[in-house]
mmCIF file of C-alpha atoms and ligand atoms in Angstrom:
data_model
loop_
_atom_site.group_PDB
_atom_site.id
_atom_site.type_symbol
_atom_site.label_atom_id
_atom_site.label_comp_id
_atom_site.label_asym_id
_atom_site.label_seq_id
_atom_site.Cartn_x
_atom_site.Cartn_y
_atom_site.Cartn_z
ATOM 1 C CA UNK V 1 194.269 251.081 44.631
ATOM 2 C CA UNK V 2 191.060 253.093 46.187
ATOM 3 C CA UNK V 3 191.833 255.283 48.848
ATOM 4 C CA UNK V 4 189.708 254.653 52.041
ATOM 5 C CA UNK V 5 186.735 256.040 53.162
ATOM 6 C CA UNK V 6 185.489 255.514 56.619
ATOM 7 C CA UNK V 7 182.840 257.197 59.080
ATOM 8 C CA UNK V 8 180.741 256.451 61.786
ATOM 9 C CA UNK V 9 177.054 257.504 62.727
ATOM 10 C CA UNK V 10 175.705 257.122 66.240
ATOM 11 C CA UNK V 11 172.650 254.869 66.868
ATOM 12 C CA UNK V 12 170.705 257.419 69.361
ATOM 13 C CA UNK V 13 167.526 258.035 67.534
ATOM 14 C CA UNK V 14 166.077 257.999 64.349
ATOM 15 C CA UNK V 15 167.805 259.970 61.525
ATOM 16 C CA UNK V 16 166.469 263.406 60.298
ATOM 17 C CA UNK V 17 166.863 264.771 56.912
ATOM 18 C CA UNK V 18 170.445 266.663 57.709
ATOM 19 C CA UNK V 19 171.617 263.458 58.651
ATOM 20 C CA UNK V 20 170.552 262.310 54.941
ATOM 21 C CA UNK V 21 172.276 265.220 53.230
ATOM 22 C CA UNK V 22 175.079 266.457 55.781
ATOM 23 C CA UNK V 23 176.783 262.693 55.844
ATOM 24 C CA UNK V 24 174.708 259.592 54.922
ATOM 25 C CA UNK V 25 174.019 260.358 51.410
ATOM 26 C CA UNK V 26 177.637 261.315 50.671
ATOM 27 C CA UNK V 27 178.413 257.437 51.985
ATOM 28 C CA UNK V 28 176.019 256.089 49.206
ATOM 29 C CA UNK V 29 177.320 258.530 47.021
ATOM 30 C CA UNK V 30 181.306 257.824 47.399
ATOM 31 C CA UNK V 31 180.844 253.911 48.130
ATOM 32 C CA UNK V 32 181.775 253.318 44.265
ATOM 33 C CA UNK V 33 184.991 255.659 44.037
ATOM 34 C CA UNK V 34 186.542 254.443 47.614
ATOM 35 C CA UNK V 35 187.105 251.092 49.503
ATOM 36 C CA UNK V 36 184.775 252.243 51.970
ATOM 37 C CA UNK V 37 183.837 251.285 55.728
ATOM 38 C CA UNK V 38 180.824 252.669 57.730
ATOM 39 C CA UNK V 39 179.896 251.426 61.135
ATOM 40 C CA UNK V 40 177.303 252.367 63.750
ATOM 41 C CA UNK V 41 179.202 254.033 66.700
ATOM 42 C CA UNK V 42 177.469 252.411 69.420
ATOM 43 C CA UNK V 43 180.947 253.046 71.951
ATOM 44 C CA UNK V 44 180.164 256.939 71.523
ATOM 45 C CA UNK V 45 176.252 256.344 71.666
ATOM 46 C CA UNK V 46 176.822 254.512 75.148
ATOM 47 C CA UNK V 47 178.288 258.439 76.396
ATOM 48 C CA UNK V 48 174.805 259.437 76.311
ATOM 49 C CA UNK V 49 172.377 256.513 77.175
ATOM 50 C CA UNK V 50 171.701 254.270 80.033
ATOM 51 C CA UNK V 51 168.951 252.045 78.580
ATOM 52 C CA UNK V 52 170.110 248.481 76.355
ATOM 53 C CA UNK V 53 166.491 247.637 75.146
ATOM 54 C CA UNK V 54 167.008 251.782 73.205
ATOM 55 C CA UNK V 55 170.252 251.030 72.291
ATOM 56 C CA UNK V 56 169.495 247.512 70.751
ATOM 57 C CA UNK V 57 166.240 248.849 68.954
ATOM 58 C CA UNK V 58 168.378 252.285 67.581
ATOM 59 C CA UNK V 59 171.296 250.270 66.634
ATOM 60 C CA UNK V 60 169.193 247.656 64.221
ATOM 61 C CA UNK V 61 167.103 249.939 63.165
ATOM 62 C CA UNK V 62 170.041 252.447 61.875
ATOM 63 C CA UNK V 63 171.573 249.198 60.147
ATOM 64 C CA UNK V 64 168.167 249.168 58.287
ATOM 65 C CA UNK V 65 168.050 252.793 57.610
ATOM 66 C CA UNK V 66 171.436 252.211 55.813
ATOM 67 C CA UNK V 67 170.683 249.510 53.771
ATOM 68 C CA UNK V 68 167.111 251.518 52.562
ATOM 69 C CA UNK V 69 169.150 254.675 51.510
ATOM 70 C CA UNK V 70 171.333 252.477 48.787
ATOM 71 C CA UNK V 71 174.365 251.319 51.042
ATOM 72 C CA UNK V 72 175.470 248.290 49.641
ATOM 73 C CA UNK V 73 177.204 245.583 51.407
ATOM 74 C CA UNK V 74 179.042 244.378 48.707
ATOM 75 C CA UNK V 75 180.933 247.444 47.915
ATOM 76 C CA UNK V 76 180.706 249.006 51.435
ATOM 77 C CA UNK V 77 181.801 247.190 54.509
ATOM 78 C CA UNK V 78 178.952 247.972 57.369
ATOM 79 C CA UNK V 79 180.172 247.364 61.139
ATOM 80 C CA UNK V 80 179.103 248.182 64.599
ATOM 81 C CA UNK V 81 181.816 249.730 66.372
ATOM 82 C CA UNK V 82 182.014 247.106 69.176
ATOM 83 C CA UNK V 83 182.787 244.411 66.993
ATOM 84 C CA UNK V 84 186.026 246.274 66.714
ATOM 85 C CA UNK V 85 187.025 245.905 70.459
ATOM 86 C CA UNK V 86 190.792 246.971 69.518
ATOM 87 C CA UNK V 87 189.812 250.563 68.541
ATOM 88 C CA UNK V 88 189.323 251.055 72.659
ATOM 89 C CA UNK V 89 192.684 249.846 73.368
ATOM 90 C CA UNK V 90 193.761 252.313 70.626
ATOM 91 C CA UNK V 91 192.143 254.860 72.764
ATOM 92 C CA UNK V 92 193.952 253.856 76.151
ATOM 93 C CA UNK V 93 197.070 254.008 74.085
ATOM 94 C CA UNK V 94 196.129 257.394 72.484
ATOM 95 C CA UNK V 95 195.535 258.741 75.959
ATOM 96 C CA UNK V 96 198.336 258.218 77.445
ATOM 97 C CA UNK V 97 199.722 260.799 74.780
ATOM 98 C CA UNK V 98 197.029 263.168 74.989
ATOM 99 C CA UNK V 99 196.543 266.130 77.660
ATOM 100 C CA UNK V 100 193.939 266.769 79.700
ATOM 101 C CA UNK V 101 193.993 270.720 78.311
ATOM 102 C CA UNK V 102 194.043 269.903 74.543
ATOM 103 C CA UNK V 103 190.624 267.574 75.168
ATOM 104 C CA UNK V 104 189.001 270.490 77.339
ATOM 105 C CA UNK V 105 189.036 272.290 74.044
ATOM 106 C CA UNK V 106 186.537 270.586 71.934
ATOM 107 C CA UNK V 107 183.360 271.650 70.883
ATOM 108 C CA UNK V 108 181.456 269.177 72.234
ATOM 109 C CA UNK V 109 182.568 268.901 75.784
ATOM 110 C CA UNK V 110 182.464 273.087 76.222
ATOM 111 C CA UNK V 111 179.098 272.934 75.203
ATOM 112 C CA UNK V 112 178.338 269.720 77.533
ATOM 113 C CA UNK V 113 179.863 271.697 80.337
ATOM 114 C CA UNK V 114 177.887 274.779 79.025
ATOM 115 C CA UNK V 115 174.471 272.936 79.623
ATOM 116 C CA UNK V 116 175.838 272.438 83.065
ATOM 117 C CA UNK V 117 175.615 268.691 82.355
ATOM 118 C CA UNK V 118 177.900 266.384 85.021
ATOM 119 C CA UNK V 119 180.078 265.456 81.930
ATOM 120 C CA UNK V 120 181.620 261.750 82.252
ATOM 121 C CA UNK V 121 184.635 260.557 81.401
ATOM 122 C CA UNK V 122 183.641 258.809 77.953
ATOM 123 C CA UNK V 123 181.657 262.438 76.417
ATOM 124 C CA UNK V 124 185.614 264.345 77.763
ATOM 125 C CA UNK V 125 187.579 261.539 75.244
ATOM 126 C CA UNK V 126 185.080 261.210 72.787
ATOM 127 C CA UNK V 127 187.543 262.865 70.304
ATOM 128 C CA UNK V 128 190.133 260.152 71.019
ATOM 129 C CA UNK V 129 188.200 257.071 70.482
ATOM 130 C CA UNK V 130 186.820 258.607 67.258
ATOM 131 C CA UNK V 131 190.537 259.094 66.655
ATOM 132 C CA UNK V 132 191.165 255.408 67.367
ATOM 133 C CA UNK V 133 188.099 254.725 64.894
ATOM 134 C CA UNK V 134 189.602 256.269 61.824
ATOM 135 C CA UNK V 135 193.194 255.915 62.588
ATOM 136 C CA UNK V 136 193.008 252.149 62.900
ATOM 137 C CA UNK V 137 191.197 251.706 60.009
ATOM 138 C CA UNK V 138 193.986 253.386 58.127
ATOM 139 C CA UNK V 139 191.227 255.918 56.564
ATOM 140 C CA UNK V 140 192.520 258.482 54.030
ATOM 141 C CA UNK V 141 189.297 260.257 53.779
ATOM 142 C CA UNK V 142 186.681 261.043 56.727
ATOM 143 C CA UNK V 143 182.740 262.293 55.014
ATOM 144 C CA UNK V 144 181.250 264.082 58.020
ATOM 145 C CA UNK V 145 178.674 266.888 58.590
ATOM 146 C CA UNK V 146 180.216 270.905 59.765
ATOM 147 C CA UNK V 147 180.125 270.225 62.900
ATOM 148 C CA UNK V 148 182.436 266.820 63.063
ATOM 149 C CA UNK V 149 185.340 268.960 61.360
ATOM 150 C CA UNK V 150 187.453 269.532 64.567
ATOM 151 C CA UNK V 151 187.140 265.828 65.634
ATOM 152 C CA UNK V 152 188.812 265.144 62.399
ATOM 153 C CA UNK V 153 191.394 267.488 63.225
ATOM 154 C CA UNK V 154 191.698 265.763 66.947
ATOM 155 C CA UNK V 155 192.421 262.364 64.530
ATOM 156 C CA UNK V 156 195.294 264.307 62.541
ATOM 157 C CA UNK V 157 196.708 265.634 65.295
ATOM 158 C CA UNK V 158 196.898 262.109 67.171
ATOM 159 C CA UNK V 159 198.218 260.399 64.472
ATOM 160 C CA UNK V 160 200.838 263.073 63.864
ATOM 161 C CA UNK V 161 201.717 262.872 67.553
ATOM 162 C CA UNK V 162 201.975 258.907 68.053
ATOM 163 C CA UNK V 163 203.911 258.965 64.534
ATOM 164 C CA UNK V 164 206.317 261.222 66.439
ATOM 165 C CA UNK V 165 206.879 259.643 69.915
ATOM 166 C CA UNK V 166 207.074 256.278 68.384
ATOM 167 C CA UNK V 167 207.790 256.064 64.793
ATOM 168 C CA UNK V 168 205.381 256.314 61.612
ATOM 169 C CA UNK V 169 202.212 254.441 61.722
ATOM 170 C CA UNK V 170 199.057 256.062 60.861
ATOM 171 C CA UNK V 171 198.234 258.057 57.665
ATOM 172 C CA UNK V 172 196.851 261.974 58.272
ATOM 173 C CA UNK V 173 193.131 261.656 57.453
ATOM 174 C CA UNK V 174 191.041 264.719 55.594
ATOM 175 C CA UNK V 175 187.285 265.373 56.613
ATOM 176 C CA UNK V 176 184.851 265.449 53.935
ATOM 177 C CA UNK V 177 182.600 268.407 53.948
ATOM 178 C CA UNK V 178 180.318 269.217 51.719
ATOM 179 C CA UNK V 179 180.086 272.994 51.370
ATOM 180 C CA UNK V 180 176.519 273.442 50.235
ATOM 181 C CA UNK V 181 174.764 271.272 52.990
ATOM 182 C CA UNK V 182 177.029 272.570 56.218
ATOM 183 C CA UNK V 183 174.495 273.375 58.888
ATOM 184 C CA UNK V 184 171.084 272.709 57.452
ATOM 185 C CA UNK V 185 168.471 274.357 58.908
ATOM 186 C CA UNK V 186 165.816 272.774 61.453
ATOM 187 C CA UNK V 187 162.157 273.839 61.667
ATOM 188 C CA UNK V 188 162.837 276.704 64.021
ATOM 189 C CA UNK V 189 165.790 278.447 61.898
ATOM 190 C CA UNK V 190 168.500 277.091 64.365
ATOM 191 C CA UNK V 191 170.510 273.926 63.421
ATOM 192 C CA UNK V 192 168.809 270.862 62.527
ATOM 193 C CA UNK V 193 169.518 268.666 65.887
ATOM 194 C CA UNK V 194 167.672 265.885 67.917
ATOM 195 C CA UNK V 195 168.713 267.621 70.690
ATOM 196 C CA UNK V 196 166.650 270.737 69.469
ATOM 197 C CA UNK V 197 163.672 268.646 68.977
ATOM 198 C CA UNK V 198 163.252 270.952 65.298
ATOM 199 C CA UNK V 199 164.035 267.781 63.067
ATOM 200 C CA UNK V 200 162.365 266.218 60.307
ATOM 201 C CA UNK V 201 162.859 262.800 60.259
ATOM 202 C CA UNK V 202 163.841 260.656 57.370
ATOM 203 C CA UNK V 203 161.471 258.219 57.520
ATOM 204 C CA UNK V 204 158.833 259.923 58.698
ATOM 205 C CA UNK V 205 155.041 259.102 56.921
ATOM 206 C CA UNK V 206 153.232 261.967 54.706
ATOM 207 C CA UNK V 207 151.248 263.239 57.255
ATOM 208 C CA UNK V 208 154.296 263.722 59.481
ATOM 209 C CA UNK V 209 156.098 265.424 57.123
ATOM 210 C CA UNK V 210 153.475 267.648 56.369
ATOM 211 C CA UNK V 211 152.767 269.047 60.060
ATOM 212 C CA UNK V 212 156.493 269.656 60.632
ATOM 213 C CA UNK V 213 156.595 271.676 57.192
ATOM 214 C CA UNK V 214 153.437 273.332 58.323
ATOM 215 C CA UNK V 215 154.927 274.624 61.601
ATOM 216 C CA UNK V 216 157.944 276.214 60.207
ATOM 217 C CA UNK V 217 157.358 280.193 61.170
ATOM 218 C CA UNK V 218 157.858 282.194 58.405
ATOM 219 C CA UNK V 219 156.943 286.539 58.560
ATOM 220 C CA UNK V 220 153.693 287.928 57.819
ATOM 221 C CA UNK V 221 154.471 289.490 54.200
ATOM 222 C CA UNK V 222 151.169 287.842 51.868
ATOM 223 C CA UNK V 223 151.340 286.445 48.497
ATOM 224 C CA UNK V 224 152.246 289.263 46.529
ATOM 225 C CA UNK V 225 154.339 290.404 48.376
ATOM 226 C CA UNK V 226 158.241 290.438 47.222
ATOM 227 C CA UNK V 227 160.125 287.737 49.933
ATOM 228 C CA UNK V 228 163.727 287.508 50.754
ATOM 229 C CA UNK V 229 164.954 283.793 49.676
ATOM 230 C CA UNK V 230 167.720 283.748 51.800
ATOM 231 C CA UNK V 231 165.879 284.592 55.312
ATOM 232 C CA UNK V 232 163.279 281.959 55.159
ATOM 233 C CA UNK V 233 163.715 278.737 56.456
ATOM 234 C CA UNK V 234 160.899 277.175 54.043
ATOM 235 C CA UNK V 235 163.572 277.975 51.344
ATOM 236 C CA UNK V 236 166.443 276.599 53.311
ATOM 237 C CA UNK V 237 164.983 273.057 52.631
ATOM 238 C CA UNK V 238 164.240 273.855 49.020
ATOM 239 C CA UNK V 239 167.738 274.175 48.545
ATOM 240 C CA UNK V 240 168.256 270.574 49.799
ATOM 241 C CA UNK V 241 164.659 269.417 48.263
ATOM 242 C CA UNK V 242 164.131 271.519 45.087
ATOM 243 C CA UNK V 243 166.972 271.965 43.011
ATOM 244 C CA UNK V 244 165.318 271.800 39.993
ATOM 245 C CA UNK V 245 162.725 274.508 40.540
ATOM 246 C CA UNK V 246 165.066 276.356 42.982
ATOM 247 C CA UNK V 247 165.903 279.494 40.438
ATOM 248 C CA UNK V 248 161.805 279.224 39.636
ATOM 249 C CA UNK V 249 161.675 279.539 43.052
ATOM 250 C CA UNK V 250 163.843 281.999 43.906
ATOM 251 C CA UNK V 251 162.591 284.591 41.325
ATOM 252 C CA UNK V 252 158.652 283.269 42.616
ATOM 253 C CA UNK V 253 159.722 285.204 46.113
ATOM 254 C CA UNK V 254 161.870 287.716 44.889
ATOM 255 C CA UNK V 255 158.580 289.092 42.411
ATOM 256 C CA UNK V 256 156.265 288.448 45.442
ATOM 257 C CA UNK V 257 154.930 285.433 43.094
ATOM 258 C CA UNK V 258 154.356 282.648 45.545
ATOM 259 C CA UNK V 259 153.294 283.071 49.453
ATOM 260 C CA UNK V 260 154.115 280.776 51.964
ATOM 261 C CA UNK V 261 151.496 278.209 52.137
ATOM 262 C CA UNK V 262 151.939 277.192 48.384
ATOM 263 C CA UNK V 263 155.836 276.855 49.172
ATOM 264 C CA UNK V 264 155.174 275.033 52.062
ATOM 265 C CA UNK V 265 152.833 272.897 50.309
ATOM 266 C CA UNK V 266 155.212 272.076 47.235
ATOM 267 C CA UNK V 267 158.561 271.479 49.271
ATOM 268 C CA UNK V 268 155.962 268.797 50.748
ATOM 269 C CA UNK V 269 155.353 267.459 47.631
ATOM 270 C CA UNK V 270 159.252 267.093 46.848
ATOM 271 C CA UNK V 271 160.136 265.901 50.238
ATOM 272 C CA UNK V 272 157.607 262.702 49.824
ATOM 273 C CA UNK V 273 159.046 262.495 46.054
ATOM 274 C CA UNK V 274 162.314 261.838 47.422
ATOM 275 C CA UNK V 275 161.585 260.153 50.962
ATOM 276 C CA UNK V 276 158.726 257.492 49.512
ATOM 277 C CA UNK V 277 161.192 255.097 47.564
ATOM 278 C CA UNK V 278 163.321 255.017 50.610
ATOM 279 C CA UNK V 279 160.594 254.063 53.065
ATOM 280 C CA UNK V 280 159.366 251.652 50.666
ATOM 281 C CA UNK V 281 162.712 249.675 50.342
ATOM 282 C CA UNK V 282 162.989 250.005 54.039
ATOM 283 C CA UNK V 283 159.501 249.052 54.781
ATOM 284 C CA UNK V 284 160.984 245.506 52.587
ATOM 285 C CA UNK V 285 164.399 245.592 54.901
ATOM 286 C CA UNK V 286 162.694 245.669 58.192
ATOM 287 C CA UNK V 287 160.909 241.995 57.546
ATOM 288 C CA UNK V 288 164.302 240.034 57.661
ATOM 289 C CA UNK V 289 166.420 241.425 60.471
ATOM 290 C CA UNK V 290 168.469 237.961 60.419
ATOM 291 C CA UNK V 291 169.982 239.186 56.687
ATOM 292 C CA UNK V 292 171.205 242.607 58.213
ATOM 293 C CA UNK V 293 172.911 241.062 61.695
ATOM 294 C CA UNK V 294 174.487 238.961 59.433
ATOM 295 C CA UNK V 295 175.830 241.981 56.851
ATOM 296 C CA UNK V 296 176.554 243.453 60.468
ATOM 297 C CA UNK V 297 178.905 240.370 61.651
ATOM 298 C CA UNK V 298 180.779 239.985 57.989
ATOM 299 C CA UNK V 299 181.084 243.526 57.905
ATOM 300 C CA UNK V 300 182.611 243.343 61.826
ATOM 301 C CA UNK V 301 184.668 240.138 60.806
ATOM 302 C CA UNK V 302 186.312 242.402 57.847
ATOM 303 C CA UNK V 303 186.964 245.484 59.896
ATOM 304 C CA UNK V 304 188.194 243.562 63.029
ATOM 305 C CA UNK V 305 190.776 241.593 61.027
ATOM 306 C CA UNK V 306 192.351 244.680 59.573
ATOM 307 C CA UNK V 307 192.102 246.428 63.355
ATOM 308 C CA UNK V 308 194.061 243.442 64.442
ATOM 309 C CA UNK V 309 196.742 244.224 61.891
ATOM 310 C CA UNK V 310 197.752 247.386 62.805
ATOM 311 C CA UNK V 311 197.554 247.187 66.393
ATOM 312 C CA UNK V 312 200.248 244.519 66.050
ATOM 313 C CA UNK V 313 202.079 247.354 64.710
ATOM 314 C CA UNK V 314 201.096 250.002 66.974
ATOM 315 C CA UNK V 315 201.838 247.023 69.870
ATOM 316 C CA UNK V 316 205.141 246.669 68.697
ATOM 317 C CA UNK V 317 205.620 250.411 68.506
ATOM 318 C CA UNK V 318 205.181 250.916 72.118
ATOM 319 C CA UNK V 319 206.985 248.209 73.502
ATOM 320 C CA UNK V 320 203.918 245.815 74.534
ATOM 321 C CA UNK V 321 204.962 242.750 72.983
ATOM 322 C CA UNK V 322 208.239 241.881 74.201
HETATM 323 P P1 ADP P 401 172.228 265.468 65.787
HETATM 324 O O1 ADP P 401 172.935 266.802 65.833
HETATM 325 O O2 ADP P 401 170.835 265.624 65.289
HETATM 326 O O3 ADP P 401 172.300 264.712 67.099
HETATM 327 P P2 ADP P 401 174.292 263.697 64.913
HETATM 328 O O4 ADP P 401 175.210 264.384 65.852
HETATM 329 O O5 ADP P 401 173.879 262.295 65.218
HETATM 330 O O6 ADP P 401 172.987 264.595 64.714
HETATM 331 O O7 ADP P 401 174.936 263.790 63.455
HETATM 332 C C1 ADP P 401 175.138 262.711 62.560
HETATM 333 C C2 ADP P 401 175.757 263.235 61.266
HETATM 334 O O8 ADP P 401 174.872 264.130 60.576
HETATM 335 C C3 ADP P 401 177.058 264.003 61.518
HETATM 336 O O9 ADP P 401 178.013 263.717 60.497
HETATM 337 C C4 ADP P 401 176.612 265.435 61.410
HETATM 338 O O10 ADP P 401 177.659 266.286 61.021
HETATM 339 C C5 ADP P 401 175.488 265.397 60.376
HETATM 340 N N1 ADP P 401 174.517 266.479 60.684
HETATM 341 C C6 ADP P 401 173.736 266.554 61.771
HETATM 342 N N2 ADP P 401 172.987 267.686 61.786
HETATM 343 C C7 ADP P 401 173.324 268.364 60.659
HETATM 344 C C8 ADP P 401 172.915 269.619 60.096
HETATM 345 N N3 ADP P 401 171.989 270.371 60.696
HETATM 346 N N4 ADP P 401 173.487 270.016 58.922
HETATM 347 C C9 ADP P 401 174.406 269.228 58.310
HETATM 348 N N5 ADP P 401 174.839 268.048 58.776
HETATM 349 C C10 ADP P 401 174.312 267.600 59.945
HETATM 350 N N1 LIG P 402 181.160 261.649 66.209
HETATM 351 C C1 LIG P 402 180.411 261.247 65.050
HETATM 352 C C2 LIG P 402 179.017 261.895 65.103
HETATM 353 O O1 LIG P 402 178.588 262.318 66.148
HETATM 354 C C3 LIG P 402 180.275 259.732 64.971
HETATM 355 C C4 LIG P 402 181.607 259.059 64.834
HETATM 356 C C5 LIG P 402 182.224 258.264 65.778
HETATM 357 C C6 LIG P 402 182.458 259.120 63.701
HETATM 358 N N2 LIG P 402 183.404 257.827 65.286
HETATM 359 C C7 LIG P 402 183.595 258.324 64.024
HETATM 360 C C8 LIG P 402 182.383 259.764 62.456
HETATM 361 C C9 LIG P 402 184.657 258.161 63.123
HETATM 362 C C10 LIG P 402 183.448 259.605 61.557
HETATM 363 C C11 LIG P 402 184.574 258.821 61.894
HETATM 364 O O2 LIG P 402 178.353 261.946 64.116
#
C-alpha cells in the first residue's frame, strides 16, 4: 500500500520559478512512489480576490500549468478544491474546537495584520480549512515550500485534538520540505513572492526571462575580480538552474574568473534549457481546455467520494447523525 501524498496550490497568478522548485516539481517528482492527490485551492484563493472572470482564467490556466510540468492524471488525482464541498464543513467542525488565540498565531495572519490589511474572516482560518484539506483526505505526507511548514503543524495539531475530544479519526500528517530549495531567492535578494513583484515566472518567453535576469543587482567588483558565491543572488538561481557547472562556477567567482554579465548571460541560457520543453508541451495543453475540465471533474469525482467517507465518520463522531 502507497502512503498518501496530498497538497494544494492556489490559483492567484501565474507560477514563478520557486513555485517550480519549492513544491510543484516535488509533486511530479513523488507522483510514482505515493497515491497522490493535488488540487487547485480555489476556497483559500477566494481570501484574497473579488473578481470571478481572474479566478476562472487563474484556475484553468494552473490546471494547464500542471499537466505541462509532467503531472499525470493517471497516476495523480488533480482536483479543484470546491469540488470537495465537505472539506468546508470539516472546517466548521474543526472550528468549533479551535481558539481564537491559537489562530492569531500564524504566520500569515500576523503579517496580514502587519500590512495593516482589514483581515477577513476566511485569511484568520485559513490554517483550518487547509487542515480540513489534508485531514480529510487522510494524507500521510504534505510536499510544501518553507514557508507552509507551520500550516502543516496547524493540521497535526487539529487532528490530534479532534482525535482526542471525540475518538481517533485522522492520521498525523508530515510536511515535505526540501532542504536545499527553502526560500529561493527573488530578483531583489528578498524571497521570491508575487506579492514582492521580484518573480520570474515559469512560463515566461526568452526575452522575459532575460530582462528579469538582467535586472538582478549584483556589486560593482569587475571580471577579475575574486566574488563571493554565496552573497550574490545571480548564483542563488544557479544553484536551482546549474547544477552541473555549479562547482565550475563556484571556483569561476571565487578566482575572479567570470564577471557578472557572462553569469547572467549563461544562467539565461540554462533557465530557457529547462523552461522551453515545458512551454512547448503547454503551448500543446492550452488548445483543448475540454480534456483538462474533464481530468478536473474525474479527479473531483475521486477525491469527493473518499471526502464523503470519512465525514460519515467524523459525522458519527460528533453526534450529527442520530
Ligand atoms: P507566493 O509567495 O509567490 O504567493 P505561493 O504562496 O502561491 O507563492 O506559494 C505556492 C507554493 O510555492 C508554496 O508551497 C510555497 O511554499 C512555494 N514557494 C513560494 N515561494 C517560494 C520560495 N521563494 N522558495 C521556496 N518555495 C516557495
Ligand atoms: N496554503 C497553501 C499555499 O499557500 C495552499 C494549500 C491550501 C495547501 N490547502 C493545502 C497546501 C493543503 C498543502 C495542503 O501554498
Amino acid at each position: 500500500m502507497k502512503k498518501i501524498l496530498l497538497s494544494g496550490v492556489k490559483p492567484t497568478g501565474r507560477p514563478h520559478i520557486c513555485n517550480y522548485f519549492g513544491a510543484m516539481k516535488q509533486f511530479v517528482n513523488l507522483q510514482d512512489s505515493y497515491q497522490s492527490f493535488i488540487f487547485l485551492a480555489n476556497y483559500h484563493a477566494l481570501t484574497g480576490t473579488e473578481d470571478a472572470k481572474v479566478m476562472e482564467k487563474d484556475t484553468l490556466d494552473l490546471a494547464i500549468d500542471y499537466l505541462a510540468i509532467g503531472l499525470d492524471p493517471k497516476k495523480t488525482t488533480i482536483f479543484l478544491q470546491s469540488d470537495v464541498p465537505e472539506v468546508t464543513e470539516l472546517a466548521w467542525i474543526f472550528n468549533c474546537i479551535t481558539t481564537m488565540p491559537y489562530l492569531a498565531r500564524a504566520h500569515a495572519y500576523k503579517d496580514a495584520v502587519g500590512k495593516n490589511k482589514e483581515v477577513n474572516v476566511g485569511t484568520f482560518d485559513y490554517p483550518i480549512l487547509m487542515a480540513a484539506d489534508i485531514l480529510i483526505q487522510d494524507a500521510d505526507v504534505v510536499p510544501v515550500g518553507a514557508d507552509q511548514k507551520q500550516h502543516v503543524e496547524y493540521a497535526r495539531d487539529t487532528a490530534e485534538k479532534f482525535n482526542r475530544i471525540f475518538g481517533h479519526e485522522f492520521k498525523l500528517p508530515e510536511p515535505l520540505i526540501l532542504e536545499e530549495v527553502k526560500t529561493v531567492v527573488g530578483t531583489d535578494g528578498r524571497k521570491m513572492s508575487k506579492s514582492y513583484g521580484n518573480t520570474i515566472e515559469l512560463f515566461a518567453d526568452d526575452q522575459e526571462i532575460r530582462s528579469s535576469i538582467m535586472s538582478i543587482p549584483t556589486d560593482s567588483r569587475g571580471v577579475d575580480e575574486a566574488k563571493n558565491p554565496e552573497g550574490c543572488n545571480v548564483f542563488a538561481l544557479h544553484k536551482l538552474f546549474s547544477s552541473e557547472e555549479l562547482p565550475e562556477i563556484k571556483k569561476r567567482y571565487l578566482d575572479g574568473k567570470i564577471g557578472y554579465k557572462e553569469s547572467k548571460d549563461l544562467l539565461i541560457e540554462n533557465i530557457i534549457k529547462l523552461v522551453a520543453p515545458l512551454r512547448a508541451r503547454r503551448a500543446e495543453i492550452v488548445k483543448s481546455p475540454d480534456d483538462v475540465k474533464k481530468i478536473l471533474r474525474d479527479g473531483g469525482d475521486i477525491a469527493r467520494e473518499r471526502a464523503r467517507a470519512k465525514m460519515l465518520g467524523v459525522r458519527k463522531k460528533t453526534g450529527l447523525i442520530i
